[in-house]
């Protein structure tokens, strides 16, 4: 069982993640060490040439990875990104952007994972992300 629910993640987004809230990011599914998040399409996401901007893609990937990490460690708000690497694979056409994140390795202080980004209705990846999160020490 995931250690956080979609309802708890939605509340965290509303209360503590204003950037994700403004962009309309939503976590759709959570599993142990995994999360799927959505950025509902907006014309404001487009850059010249009619493609979804890189900053939107990176932000959604980071949001999805944060959710995946929380499924394993619980609601630890101060877990933070220490590294995010993105490979843009092809031009994303306008549409809802989906991020499928999963943890590759979870240690006591670091979580390493990857995220696949795609446009809903098309299984071809538009970007691939690897990310590392720092987990604060527990104050037991």
Tab-separated table of C-alpha atoms in Angstrom, residues 1-138:
chain	number	residue	atom	x	y	z
A	1	UNK	CA	0.000	0.000	0.000
A	2	UNK	CA	1.232	3.525	-0.764
A	3	UNK	CA	1.984	5.622	2.332
A	4	UNK	CA	0.063	8.602	0.898
A	5	UNK	CA	-3.311	8.786	-0.852
A	6	UNK	CA	-4.330	10.741	-3.938
A	7	UNK	CA	-6.554	12.852	-1.656
A	8	UNK	CA	-3.615	13.664	0.638
A	9	UNK	CA	-1.465	14.531	-2.383
A	10	UNK	CA	-4.213	16.810	-3.744
A	11	UNK	CA	-4.411	18.568	-0.359
A	12	UNK	CA	-0.610	18.921	-0.235
A	13	UNK	CA	-0.672	20.403	-3.741
A	14	UNK	CA	-3.354	22.947	-2.789
A	15	UNK	CA	-1.706	23.921	0.496
A	16	UNK	CA	2.048	23.661	-0.100
A	17	UNK	CA	2.762	23.483	-3.845
A	18	UNK	CA	1.271	26.654	-5.359
A	19	UNK	CA	3.190	26.337	-8.633
A	20	UNK	CA	1.761	22.851	-9.263
A	21	UNK	CA	-1.683	24.096	-8.251
A	22	UNK	CA	-1.502	27.031	-10.682
A	23	UNK	CA	-0.495	24.693	-13.524
A	24	UNK	CA	-3.356	22.319	-12.670
A	25	UNK	CA	-1.152	19.306	-11.940
A	26	UNK	CA	-3.023	16.278	-10.587
A	27	UNK	CA	-1.880	12.928	-9.290
A	28	UNK	CA	-4.073	10.287	-10.887
A	29	UNK	CA	-2.709	7.037	-9.491
A	30	UNK	CA	-0.355	6.007	-6.722
A	31	UNK	CA	1.258	2.661	-6.042
A	32	UNK	CA	4.122	1.609	-3.795
A	33	UNK	CA	6.994	3.590	-5.298
A	34	UNK	CA	5.060	4.842	-8.308
A	35	UNK	CA	2.819	7.704	-9.384
A	36	UNK	CA	1.076	8.923	-12.499
A	37	UNK	CA	0.450	12.663	-12.770
A	38	UNK	CA	-1.321	14.801	-15.341
A	39	UNK	CA	-0.922	18.345	-16.601
A	40	UNK	CA	-4.236	19.179	-18.290
A	41	UNK	CA	-3.533	20.879	-21.607
A	42	UNK	CA	-3.400	24.671	-21.674
A	43	UNK	CA	-2.410	27.007	-24.509
A	44	UNK	CA	-0.266	28.769	-21.894
A	45	UNK	CA	2.057	25.724	-21.874
A	46	UNK	CA	3.081	26.296	-25.483
A	47	UNK	CA	6.309	27.850	-26.637
A	48	UNK	CA	6.997	29.214	-30.126
A	49	UNK	CA	6.452	26.469	-32.681
A	50	UNK	CA	3.372	25.132	-30.892
A	51	UNK	CA	5.138	22.648	-28.636
A	52	UNK	CA	4.770	22.167	-24.882
A	53	UNK	CA	7.595	23.995	-23.147
A	54	UNK	CA	10.452	22.213	-21.440
A	55	UNK	CA	9.852	23.901	-18.068
A	56	UNK	CA	6.301	22.501	-17.957
A	57	UNK	CA	7.586	19.001	-18.771
A	58	UNK	CA	10.343	19.214	-16.154
A	59	UNK	CA	7.928	20.527	-13.531
A	60	UNK	CA	5.426	17.727	-14.099
A	61	UNK	CA	8.197	15.125	-13.966
A	62	UNK	CA	9.447	16.548	-10.669
A	63	UNK	CA	5.913	16.628	-9.246
A	64	UNK	CA	5.289	13.004	-10.233
A	65	UNK	CA	8.611	11.888	-8.742
A	66	UNK	CA	7.841	13.716	-5.497
A	67	UNK	CA	4.541	11.851	-5.301
A	68	UNK	CA	6.278	8.527	-6.005
A	69	UNK	CA	8.810	9.195	-3.234
A	70	UNK	CA	6.026	10.056	-0.775
A	71	UNK	CA	4.314	6.740	-1.523
A	72	UNK	CA	7.313	5.052	0.092
A	73	UNK	CA	8.292	7.456	2.893
A	74	UNK	CA	4.952	9.030	3.797
A	75	UNK	CA	4.162	12.726	4.022
A	76	UNK	CA	7.672	14.139	4.408
A	77	UNK	CA	7.276	17.631	3.001
A	78	UNK	CA	10.986	18.472	3.158
A	79	UNK	CA	12.095	15.727	0.771
A	80	UNK	CA	13.681	17.727	-2.048
A	81	UNK	CA	15.057	17.245	-5.534
A	82	UNK	CA	18.846	17.101	-5.623
A	83	UNK	CA	19.157	16.162	-9.280
A	84	UNK	CA	16.883	16.066	-12.312
A	85	UNK	CA	18.105	15.092	-15.763
A	86	UNK	CA	15.780	15.212	-18.763
A	87	UNK	CA	16.206	13.908	-22.284
A	88	UNK	CA	13.742	15.439	-24.718
A	89	UNK	CA	12.988	12.674	-27.202
A	90	UNK	CA	10.465	14.173	-29.586
A	91	UNK	CA	8.254	17.201	-29.997
A	92	UNK	CA	5.070	16.838	-27.922
A	93	UNK	CA	1.920	17.800	-29.755
A	94	UNK	CA	-0.656	19.804	-27.787
A	95	UNK	CA	-2.585	17.591	-25.370
A	96	UNK	CA	-2.676	16.474	-21.751
A	97	UNK	CA	0.829	15.649	-20.568
A	98	UNK	CA	1.215	12.491	-18.481
A	99	UNK	CA	4.133	11.593	-16.214
A	100	UNK	CA	4.676	7.994	-15.080
A	101	UNK	CA	7.186	7.946	-12.232
A	102	UNK	CA	8.699	5.051	-10.343
A	103	UNK	CA	11.412	4.609	-7.749
A	104	UNK	CA	14.471	2.651	-8.877
A	105	UNK	CA	16.227	2.662	-5.489
A	106	UNK	CA	15.221	3.955	-2.097
A	107	UNK	CA	17.856	4.387	0.571
A	108	UNK	CA	17.779	6.086	3.973
A	109	UNK	CA	18.870	9.474	2.607
A	110	UNK	CA	18.327	9.303	-1.163
A	111	UNK	CA	15.669	8.099	-3.576
A	112	UNK	CA	16.498	7.567	-7.244
A	113	UNK	CA	13.802	7.237	-9.855
A	114	UNK	CA	12.770	7.739	-13.429
A	115	UNK	CA	9.840	9.375	-15.168
A	116	UNK	CA	8.360	8.750	-18.599
A	117	UNK	CA	6.574	11.714	-20.165
A	118	UNK	CA	4.006	11.271	-22.905
A	119	UNK	CA	0.939	12.896	-24.394
A	120	UNK	CA	-2.331	11.175	-23.527
A	121	UNK	CA	-3.425	8.887	-26.326
A	122	UNK	CA	0.096	8.417	-27.710
A	123	UNK	CA	2.438	5.787	-26.235
A	124	UNK	CA	5.596	7.321	-27.715
A	125	UNK	CA	7.691	9.021	-25.035
A	126	UNK	CA	8.270	12.741	-25.463
A	127	UNK	CA	10.882	12.829	-22.685
A	128	UNK	CA	12.696	10.572	-20.231
A	129	UNK	CA	13.761	11.848	-16.814
A	130	UNK	CA	16.021	10.531	-14.076
A	131	UNK	CA	15.835	12.171	-10.687
A	132	UNK	CA	17.304	11.965	-7.204
A	133	UNK	CA	15.521	13.137	-4.059
A	134	UNK	CA	17.139	13.877	-0.720
A	135	UNK	CA	15.209	12.495	2.226
A	136	UNK	CA	15.657	14.413	5.479
A	137	UNK	CA	16.730	12.433	8.538
A	138	UNK	CA	13.856	11.245	10.688
